[in-house]
Coordinates of C-alpha atoms in Angstrom, one line a residue:
Chain A
X195 CA 0.0 0.0 0.0
X196 CA 1.8 3.1 -1.1
X197 CA 0.9 6.6 0.0
X198 CA -0.5 8.5 -2.9
X199 CA -1.0 12.2 -3.4
X200 CA -4.6 13.4 -3.1
X201 CA -6.4 13.1 -6.4
X202 CA -7.1 16.5 -7.9
X203 CA -10.9 16.5 -7.6
X204 CA -12.4 19.9 -8.5
X205 CA -15.6 21.1 -6.9
X206 CA -18.8 20.2 -8.7
X207 CA -20.3 22.8 -10.9
X208 CA -24.0 22.5 -9.8
X209 CA -26.0 25.0 -7.9
X210 CA -27.1 22.5 -5.2
X211 CA -25.1 21.3 -2.2
X212 CA -23.9 17.8 -1.4
X213 CA -23.4 16.9 2.3
X214 CA -22.3 13.4 3.2
X215 CA -21.5 11.5 6.4
X216 CA -19.1 8.7 7.0
X217 CA -18.2 6.5 9.9
X218 CA -18.3 2.9 11.1
X219 CA -21.5 1.1 12.1
X220 CA -22.5 2.4 15.5
X221 CA -20.8 5.8 15.1
X222 CA -24.2 7.6 15.1
X223 CA -23.7 9.2 11.7
X224 CA -27.2 8.2 10.4
X225 CA -28.8 9.8 13.5
X226 CA -26.9 13.0 13.0
X227 CA -27.8 13.1 9.3
X228 CA -31.5 12.6 10.2
X229 CA -31.4 15.5 12.6
X230 CA -29.6 17.7 10.1
X231 CA -32.3 16.8 7.6
X232 CA -35.0 18.0 10.0
X233 CA -33.2 21.2 10.7
X234 CA -32.6 22.0 7.0
X235 CA -36.2 21.4 6.1
X236 CA -37.4 23.5 9.0
X237 CA -35.3 26.3 7.5
X238 CA -37.3 25.9 4.3
X239 CA -34.7 24.1 2.2
X240 CA -35.5 21.5 -0.3
X241 CA -33.6 18.4 0.8
X242 CA -33.0 15.0 -0.9
X243 CA -31.7 12.0 1.0
X244 CA -29.9 9.0 -0.4
X245 CA -28.3 6.0 1.2
X246 CA -25.4 3.6 0.5
X247 CA -26.4 0.4 -1.3
X248 CA -30.0 1.2 -1.7
X249 CA -30.8 1.0 -5.4
X250 CA -33.3 -1.9 -6.0
X251 CA -31.4 -3.6 -8.8
X252 CA -28.1 -3.9 -7.0
X253 CA -29.6 -4.5 -3.6
X254 CA -31.3 -7.7 -4.8
X255 CA -28.1 -8.9 -6.5
X256 CA -26.0 -8.2 -3.4
X257 CA -28.5 -10.1 -1.3
X258 CA -28.4 -13.1 -3.7
X259 CA -24.6 -13.0 -3.7
X260 CA -24.4 -12.8 0.1
X261 CA -26.9 -15.7 0.4
X262 CA -24.8 -18.0 -1.9
X263 CA -21.6 -16.6 -0.2
X264 CA -20.3 -16.2 -3.8
X265 CA -19.2 -12.6 -3.4
X266 CA -15.5 -11.9 -3.7
X267 CA -13.8 -8.7 -2.6
X268 CA -13.8 -7.5 -6.2
X269 CA -17.4 -8.3 -7.0
X270 CA -18.5 -6.9 -3.7
X271 CA -16.7 -3.7 -4.5
X272 CA -18.0 -3.5 -8.1
X273 CA -21.6 -4.1 -7.0
X274 CA -21.4 -1.2 -4.5
X275 CA -19.8 1.0 -7.2
X276 CA -22.7 0.1 -9.5
X277 CA -25.2 1.0 -6.9
X278 CA -23.3 4.3 -6.3
X279 CA -23.1 5.1 -10.1
X280 CA -26.8 4.4 -10.5
X281 CA -27.7 6.6 -7.5
X282 CA -25.3 9.3 -8.6
X283 CA -27.0 9.5 -12.0
X284 CA -30.6 9.1 -10.9
X285 CA -30.7 10.5 -7.3
X286 CA -27.8 12.8 -6.6
X287 CA -27.1 14.8 -9.8
X288 CA -30.8 15.8 -10.6
X289 CA -31.4 17.5 -7.3
X290 CA -28.0 19.1 -7.3
X291 CA -28.7 20.5 -10.8
X292 CA -32.1 21.7 -9.5
X293 CA -30.3 23.6 -6.7
X294 CA -31.4 21.3 -3.9
X295 CA -29.4 20.1 -0.9
X296 CA -28.5 16.4 -1.1
X297 CA -27.7 14.4 2.0
X298 CA -25.9 11.1 1.5
X299 CA -25.5 8.5 4.2
X300 CA -22.1 7.1 3.3
X301 CA -20.2 8.0 0.1
X302 CA -17.2 6.7 -1.8
X303 CA -15.0 6.9 1.3
X304 CA -16.9 3.9 2.6
X305 CA -15.7 1.9 -0.3
X306 CA -12.1 3.2 0.1
X307 CA -12.2 2.0 3.8
X308 CA -14.2 -1.2 3.7
X309 CA -13.3 -2.7 0.3
X310 CA -9.6 -2.2 1.0
X311 CA -10.0 -4.1 4.3
X312 CA -11.8 -6.8 2.3
X313 CA -8.8 -7.0 0.1
X314 CA -9.0 -4.9 -3.1
X315 CA -6.2 -2.6 -4.1
X316 CA -6.5 0.9 -2.6
X317 CA -5.4 2.4 -6.0
X318 CA -7.9 0.4 -7.9
X319 CA -10.9 1.3 -5.8
X320 CA -10.0 5.0 -6.0
X321 CA -9.9 4.9 -9.8
X322 CA -13.1 3.0 -9.8
X323 CA -14.9 6.0 -8.2
X324 CA -13.1 8.6 -10.2
X325 CA -16.4 9.6 -11.8
X326 CA -17.9 10.6 -8.4
X327 CA -18.3 14.3 -7.7
X328 CA -16.6 15.9 -4.6
X329 CA -19.1 16.6 -1.8
X330 CA -19.4 20.2 -0.6
X331 CA -19.1 18.9 3.0
X332 CA -18.0 15.5 4.2
X333 CA -18.3 14.6 7.9
X334 CA -16.5 11.7 9.5
X335 CA -17.9 10.5 12.8
X336 CA -15.0 9.2 14.7
X337 CA -15.7 6.7 17.5
X338 CA -13.6 4.2 19.4
X339 CA -14.4 0.6 18.6
X340 CA -15.7 -0.2 22.1
X341 CA -18.2 2.6 22.0
X342 CA -19.5 1.5 18.7
X343 CA -19.9 -2.1 20.0
X344 CA -21.7 -1.1 23.2
X345 CA -24.0 1.1 21.2
X346 CA -24.9 -1.6 18.7
X347 CA -25.3 -4.3 21.4
X348 CA -27.2 -2.0 23.8
X349 CA -29.3 -0.3 21.1
X350 CA -32.3 -1.3 19.1
X351 CA -30.4 -3.8 16.9
X352 CA -29.1 -5.9 19.7
X353 CA -26.9 -8.0 17.5
X354 CA -24.4 -7.6 14.6
X355 CA -25.2 -8.4 11.0
X356 CA -23.1 -11.1 9.3
X357 CA -21.3 -8.9 6.8
X358 CA -21.1 -5.8 9.0
X359 CA -19.1 -8.0 11.4
X360 CA -17.0 -9.2 8.6
X361 CA -18.0 -12.8 9.4
X362 CA -17.3 -13.8 5.8
X363 CA -13.6 -13.0 6.4
X364 CA -13.0 -15.8 9.0
X365 CA -11.5 -13.3 11.4
X366 CA -13.0 -15.0 14.5
X367 CA -15.8 -17.5 15.1
X368 CA -17.2 -15.1 17.7
X369 CA -19.3 -12.4 16.1
X370 CA -18.5 -9.6 18.5
X371 CA -14.8 -10.4 18.2
X372 CA -15.0 -10.5 14.4
X373 CA -16.8 -7.2 14.4
X374 CA -14.1 -5.7 16.7
X375 CA -11.3 -6.9 14.4
X376 CA -13.0 -6.0 11.1
X377 CA -14.3 -2.6 12.1
X378 CA -10.9 -1.7 13.8
X379 CA -9.2 -2.3 10.4
X380 CA -11.9 0.0 8.8
X381 CA -11.2 2.7 11.4
X382 CA -7.5 2.5 10.5
X383 CA -8.3 3.0 6.8
X384 CA -10.7 6.0 7.7
X385 CA -7.8 7.6 9.5
X386 CA -5.8 7.7 6.3
X387 CA -8.9 8.8 4.2
X388 CA -9.6 11.8 6.6
X389 CA -6.2 13.3 5.7
X390 CA -6.3 12.3 2.1
X391 CA -9.7 13.8 1.3
X392 CA -9.9 16.4 4.1
X393 CA -13.0 15.1 5.8
X394 CA -14.3 17.0 8.8
X395 CA -13.8 14.9 11.9
X396 CA -16.6 14.9 14.4
X397 CA -16.1 13.6 18.0
X398 CA -18.8 10.9 17.9
X399 CA -18.4 10.1 21.6
X400 CA -20.1 13.4 22.6
X401 CA -23.8 13.7 23.3
X402 CA -26.1 13.6 20.3
X403 CA -27.3 17.2 20.8
X404 CA -23.7 18.5 21.2
X405 CA -22.7 16.9 18.0
X406 CA -25.8 18.1 16.2
X407 CA -25.2 21.7 17.4
X408 CA -21.7 21.6 16.0
X409 CA -22.8 20.1 12.8
X410 CA -25.6 22.7 12.3
X411 CA -23.1 25.4 13.0
X412 CA -20.7 24.2 10.4
X413 CA -23.4 23.6 7.8
X414 CA -24.9 27.0 8.5
X415 CA -21.6 28.6 7.9
X416 CA -21.0 26.7 4.6
X417 CA -24.5 27.5 3.4
X418 CA -24.1 31.3 3.9
X419 CA -23.7 32.0 0.3
X420 CA -26.0 29.3 -0.9
X421 CA -29.1 30.7 -2.6
X422 CA -31.8 28.1 -3.0
X423 CA -33.3 28.6 -6.5
X424 CA -37.0 28.6 -6.3
X425 CA -39.4 29.4 -9.0
X426 CA -36.8 30.5 -11.5
X427 CA -37.5 27.5 -13.7
X428 CA -41.1 28.5 -14.3
X429 CA -40.3 32.1 -15.0
X430 CA -37.6 31.2 -17.5
X431 CA -40.0 28.9 -19.4
X432 CA -42.5 31.7 -19.8
X433 CA -39.7 34.0 -20.9
X434 CA -38.5 31.7 -23.7
X435 CA -42.0 30.8 -24.8
X436 CA -42.4 34.3 -26.3
X437 CA -39.5 33.7 -28.7
X438 CA -40.5 30.1 -29.5
X439 CA -41.0 30.1 -33.3
X440 CA -42.4 26.8 -34.6
X441 CA -39.9 25.2 -36.9
X442 CA -41.0 24.0 -40.3
X443 CA -39.5 20.8 -41.4
Chain B
X258 CA 0.0 -18.7 -18.9
X259 CA 3.3 -19.0 -17.1
X260 CA 3.8 -15.3 -16.8
X261 CA 0.2 -14.4 -16.2
X262 CA -0.4 -10.7 -15.8
X263 CA -3.1 -8.4 -14.8
X264 CA -4.0 -5.4 -17.0
X265 CA -3.7 -2.9 -14.3
X266 CA -4.3 -2.9 -10.5
X267 CA -4.8 -6.7 -10.1
X268 CA -6.4 -8.9 -7.6
X269 CA -4.1 -8.3 -4.6
X270 CA -5.4 -11.4 -2.8
X271 CA -4.6 -13.7 -5.7
X272 CA -1.3 -15.0 -7.1
X273 CA -1.5 -15.4 -10.9
X274 CA 1.8 -17.2 -11.2
X275 CA 0.4 -20.7 -10.8
X276 CA -2.0 -20.6 -13.7
X277 CA -1.1 -23.5 -16.0
X278 CA -3.8 -23.3 -18.6
X279 CA -4.2 -21.0 -21.6
X280 CA -6.6 -18.1 -21.9
X281 CA -7.9 -17.4 -25.4
X282 CA -10.3 -14.6 -26.1
X283 CA -12.5 -14.4 -29.2
X284 CA -13.6 -10.9 -29.9
X285 CA -15.7 -9.2 -32.5
X286 CA -18.9 -7.3 -32.8
X287 CA -22.3 -8.8 -32.8
X288 CA -23.2 -11.2 -35.6
X289 CA -19.7 -12.4 -36.7
X290 CA -20.3 -16.0 -35.6
X291 CA -18.2 -16.0 -32.4
X292 CA -20.2 -18.6 -30.6
X293 CA -20.3 -21.1 -33.5
X294 CA -16.6 -20.9 -33.9
X295 CA -16.0 -21.3 -30.2
X296 CA -18.1 -24.5 -30.2
X297 CA -16.1 -25.9 -33.1
X298 CA -12.8 -24.9 -31.3
X299 CA -13.9 -26.6 -28.2
X300 CA -14.7 -29.8 -30.1
X301 CA -11.3 -29.7 -31.9
X302 CA -9.4 -29.2 -28.6
X303 CA -11.3 -31.8 -26.7
X304 CA -10.7 -34.4 -29.4
X305 CA -7.0 -33.7 -28.9
X306 CA -7.5 -34.3 -25.1
X307 CA -7.4 -30.8 -23.8
X308 CA -9.7 -29.7 -21.0
X309 CA -11.8 -26.8 -22.3
X310 CA -13.9 -24.2 -20.4
X311 CA -15.9 -21.8 -22.4
X312 CA -17.1 -18.6 -20.7
X313 CA -19.4 -16.0 -22.2
X314 CA -20.3 -12.4 -21.7
X315 CA -23.1 -11.8 -19.1
X316 CA -23.3 -15.5 -18.3
X317 CA -22.2 -15.3 -14.6
X318 CA -24.4 -16.7 -11.9
X319 CA -24.3 -13.5 -10.0
X320 CA -25.1 -11.0 -12.7
X321 CA -26.9 -12.5 -15.7
X322 CA -30.4 -11.9 -14.2
X323 CA -29.4 -8.5 -13.0
X324 CA -28.1 -7.4 -16.4
X325 CA -31.3 -8.6 -18.1
X326 CA -33.4 -6.6 -15.6
X327 CA -31.2 -3.5 -16.1
X328 CA -31.5 -3.7 -19.9
X329 CA -35.3 -4.1 -19.7
X330 CA -35.4 -0.8 -17.8
X331 CA -33.3 0.9 -20.4
X332 CA -32.2 3.3 -17.8
X333 CA -28.5 2.6 -17.6
X334 CA -26.1 5.4 -17.3
X335 CA -22.7 5.0 -18.8
X336 CA -21.0 4.0 -15.5
X337 CA -23.6 1.5 -14.3
X338 CA -23.6 0.0 -17.8
X339 CA -19.8 -0.7 -17.6
X340 CA -19.8 -1.6 -13.9
X341 CA -22.5 -4.2 -14.4
X342 CA -20.4 -5.9 -17.1
X343 CA -17.3 -5.5 -14.9
X344 CA -19.1 -7.3 -12.1
X345 CA -20.2 -10.1 -14.4
X346 CA -16.7 -10.4 -15.7
X347 CA -15.1 -10.5 -12.2
X348 CA -17.6 -13.1 -11.0
X349 CA -16.7 -15.4 -14.0
X350 CA -13.0 -14.6 -13.7
X351 CA -12.7 -15.6 -10.1
X352 CA -15.2 -18.4 -10.0
X353 CA -14.7 -20.0 -13.4
X354 CA -11.7 -18.8 -15.4
X355 CA -9.0 -18.7 -12.8
X356 CA -9.9 -22.1 -11.2
X357 CA -9.9 -23.6 -14.7
X358 CA -6.6 -22.0 -15.6
X359 CA -5.1 -23.3 -12.4
X360 CA -6.1 -26.8 -13.3
X361 CA -4.6 -26.5 -16.7
X362 CA -7.7 -26.0 -18.8
X363 CA -7.8 -24.0 -22.0
X364 CA -10.3 -21.3 -21.5
X365 CA -12.2 -19.9 -24.5
X366 CA -13.8 -16.6 -23.7
X367 CA -16.6 -15.5 -25.9
X368 CA -15.9 -11.7 -25.8
X369 CA -13.4 -10.3 -23.3
X370 CA -12.9 -6.9 -21.7
X371 CA -12.2 -5.3 -25.1
X372 CA -15.9 -5.4 -25.8
X373 CA -16.6 -3.5 -22.6
X374 CA -13.8 -1.0 -23.4
X375 CA -15.1 -0.3 -26.8
X376 CA -18.7 0.1 -25.6
X377 CA -17.6 2.4 -22.8
X378 CA -15.4 4.5 -25.1
X379 CA -18.3 4.9 -27.7
X380 CA -20.5 6.2 -24.9
X381 CA -18.0 8.4 -23.1
X382 CA -15.1 9.4 -25.5
X383 CA -12.8 8.5 -22.6
X384 CA -10.6 5.4 -22.5
X385 CA -9.0 5.6 -19.1
X386 CA -11.7 4.9 -16.6
X387 CA -13.0 1.6 -18.1
X388 CA -9.4 0.5 -18.4
X389 CA -8.8 1.2 -14.8
X390 CA -12.0 -0.6 -13.8
X391 CA -10.9 -3.7 -15.7
X392 CA -7.4 -3.6 -14.3
X393 CA -8.1 -6.8 -12.4
X394 CA -8.5 -8.8 -15.7
X395 CA -5.9 -11.3 -16.8
X396 CA -4.1 -10.5 -20.0
X397 CA -5.1 -13.3 -22.4
X398 CA -2.5 -15.5 -24.1
X399 CA -4.2 -14.9 -27.3
X400 CA -6.9 -12.5 -28.6
X401 CA -8.5 -13.5 -31.9
X402 CA -10.5 -10.6 -33.4
X403 CA -13.1 -11.6 -36.0
X404 CA -13.2 -8.5 -38.0
X405 CA -16.1 -7.5 -40.3
X406 CA -17.0 -4.3 -42.1
X407 CA -20.3 -2.7 -41.2
X408 CA -21.9 -3.1 -44.6
X409 CA -21.5 -6.9 -44.5
X410 CA -22.5 -7.0 -40.9
X411 CA -25.8 -5.1 -41.6
X412 CA -26.8 -7.6 -44.2
X413 CA -25.9 -10.6 -42.0
X414 CA -27.8 -9.4 -39.0
X415 CA -30.9 -8.5 -41.0
X416 CA -30.8 -12.0 -42.6
X417 CA -30.5 -13.8 -39.3
X418 CA -31.8 -12.5 -36.0
X419 CA -32.5 -8.9 -36.8
X420 CA -31.4 -5.8 -35.0
X421 CA -32.1 -5.3 -31.3
X422 CA -32.2 -2.2 -29.1
X423 CA -28.8 -2.7 -27.4
X424 CA -26.9 -3.9 -30.4
X425 CA -28.1 -0.8 -32.1
X426 CA -26.9 1.4 -29.3
X427 CA -30.3 3.0 -29.2
X428 CA -29.5 4.4 -25.7
X429 CA -27.1 6.7 -27.5
X430 CA -29.7 8.1 -29.9
X431 CA -27.3 8.0 -32.8
X432 CA -29.9 7.7 -35.5
X433 CA -33.5 8.2 -36.2
X434 CA -34.4 4.5 -36.4
X435 CA -33.0 1.1 -35.6
X436 CA -31.2 0.7 -38.9
X437 CA -29.4 4.1 -38.8
X438 CA -28.5 3.7 -35.2
X439 CA -27.2 0.1 -35.6
X440 CA -25.0 1.2 -38.5
X441 CA -23.5 4.2 -36.7
X442 CA -23.1 2.4 -33.4
X443 CA -21.4 -0.7 -34.9
X444 CA -19.2 1.5 -37.1
X445 CA -17.9 3.3 -34.0
X446 CA -17.3 -0.1 -32.2
X447 CA -15.4 -1.5 -35.2
X448 CA -13.3 1.6 -35.4
X449 CA -12.4 1.3 -31.7
X450 CA -11.8 -2.5 -32.1
X451 CA -9.4 -1.7 -35.0
X452 CA -7.4 0.7 -32.8
X453 CA -7.2 -1.8 -29.9
X454 CA -6.2 -4.6 -32.4
X455 CA -3.0 -2.7 -32.9
X456 CA -2.5 -1.6 -29.4
X457 CA -3.1 -5.0 -27.8
X458 CA -1.8 -7.1 -30.6
X459 CA -4.9 -9.0 -31.6
X460 CA -4.8 -11.7 -34.2
X461 CA -7.1 -10.2 -36.8
X462 CA -9.2 -12.7 -38.8
X463 CA -11.4 -11.6 -41.7
X464 CA -14.9 -12.6 -40.7
X465 CA -16.3 -12.2 -44.2
X466 CA -14.6 -15.5 -45.2
X467 CA -16.4 -18.8 -45.2
X468 CA -16.9 -20.4 -41.8
X469 CA -14.4 -23.2 -42.7
X470 CA -11.7 -20.8 -43.6
X471 CA -12.2 -18.8 -40.4
X472 CA -12.1 -21.9 -38.3
X473 CA -8.9 -23.1 -40.0
X474 CA -7.3 -19.7 -39.4
X475 CA -8.4 -19.7 -35.7
X476 CA -6.9 -23.1 -35.3
X477 CA -3.6 -22.1 -36.9
X478 CA -3.4 -19.1 -34.4
X479 CA -4.1 -21.4 -31.4
X480 CA -1.9 -24.2 -32.4
X481 CA 1.4 -22.5 -31.5
X482 CA 0.1 -21.9 -28.0
X483 CA -0.5 -25.7 -27.5
X484 CA 3.0 -26.7 -28.7
X485 CA 4.7 -24.1 -26.5
X486 CA 2.8 -25.5 -23.7
X487 CA 4.0 -29.0 -24.4
X488 CA 7.6 -27.9 -24.4
X489 CA 7.5 -26.0 -21.1
X490 CA 9.3 -28.2 -18.6
X491 CA 7.4 -26.9 -15.6
X492 CA 4.1 -28.4 -16.7
X493 CA 3.1 -31.8 -15.5
X494 CA 3.4 -34.2 -18.5
X495 CA 0.2 -36.1 -17.5
X496 CA -1.8 -32.9 -17.9
X497 CA -1.5 -32.6 -21.7
X498 CA -1.8 -35.0 -24.5
X499 CA 0.0 -34.6 -27.8
X500 CA -2.2 -32.6 -30.1
X501 CA -3.2 -34.2 -33.4
X502 CA -2.0 -32.3 -36.5
X503 CA -4.4 -29.6 -37.3
X504 CA -6.7 -30.2 -40.3

């Protein structure tokens, strides 16, 4: 694994804003994003939410592959990239072009951390996602592994999912131990990614409200110059209609 | 493939050096008779005592259904389009091709990554990304490219199965109807295949010839691989049987 210079990724050219969260399972990132979503909507913003591995087509395939245990590190990685590509095209770009705020629960950095731990080349997976646009804000919820474990065991889920614990990797027959080893390796990858892509690190051991206040403050600052476009589309249509001369073929 | 190589960033968890078999790819646009020739080659090789595995585009257990569904929706963007094929390819590579090569089989691939590279380039005008994505592919021992000109191809396809949506690249809206679009799309693919033929040293075979002539030419290209194989001292002698002289 060689250290590589950060890829030159220019900011996206769209009028909307893309805000993403990253972190291991049990870091609380989804809770924080949900609360941010509520706040942005209460401010009158148009918000679109999208989630990792959620496109129907790919989800079914992943499920099938997991069931037969036929997924390899490479097919696992490619399936997630397919899901991402499809969501980028159908879910992320249109609202950004329309000037909306898009919130993404996990982004390409999840692949850079998890797929590399599963065994694909770090260079390859970065090239795989080279078509992705750079988020306007990327938050990383940093949490010690023991805190994540106690949250997941004590919380609503009560147990670990097979793949989330990396049980397919034969790290340990004990699911909690497997989770600890697997997710610790992911944490180590995230540490590199934070520097490489300048993610905003959040202390995810703090109280939910404290984290949310900090997040809202940062997002509020970043949105200062953001002008939600409303109604312009309709006006422009009317404007152009006056000049619309029917073409004769 | 004694010195097996990956195209780019390979499978880090896999050592390609112990692959004893031979990987032969048959490339060419739609309607050049690839599958017929592969069947005949398989027969020819098996008669000589070689173990043969054939593998075909979109035939993986994991992806064949998914790709069908995606195509029915006709909603593929360029990236998903290439990534679905890459996933199918990776699944077959890791579960079929590499195990077969490891056991000394001759693998005949009906289409290889060049098909995906050409299709992606026609859609994007950019070569790098798709090549990066397929970096984990093994470089074949031999690529035979069944080359045809678009005029002949059009007649052949109309006479046989007809033009379909995807083979006509209708997602690209290159023409007003199926015929115009088919012709433009396939011309662009052929143009890109021709460029790759030079870059990647394909054996080019004129697919306008009679099936018998094409088959003979394919066999004459494959034959040297078999004899090299027999001479390599590191191969177990019980694995391979002396090939019969080619007809």
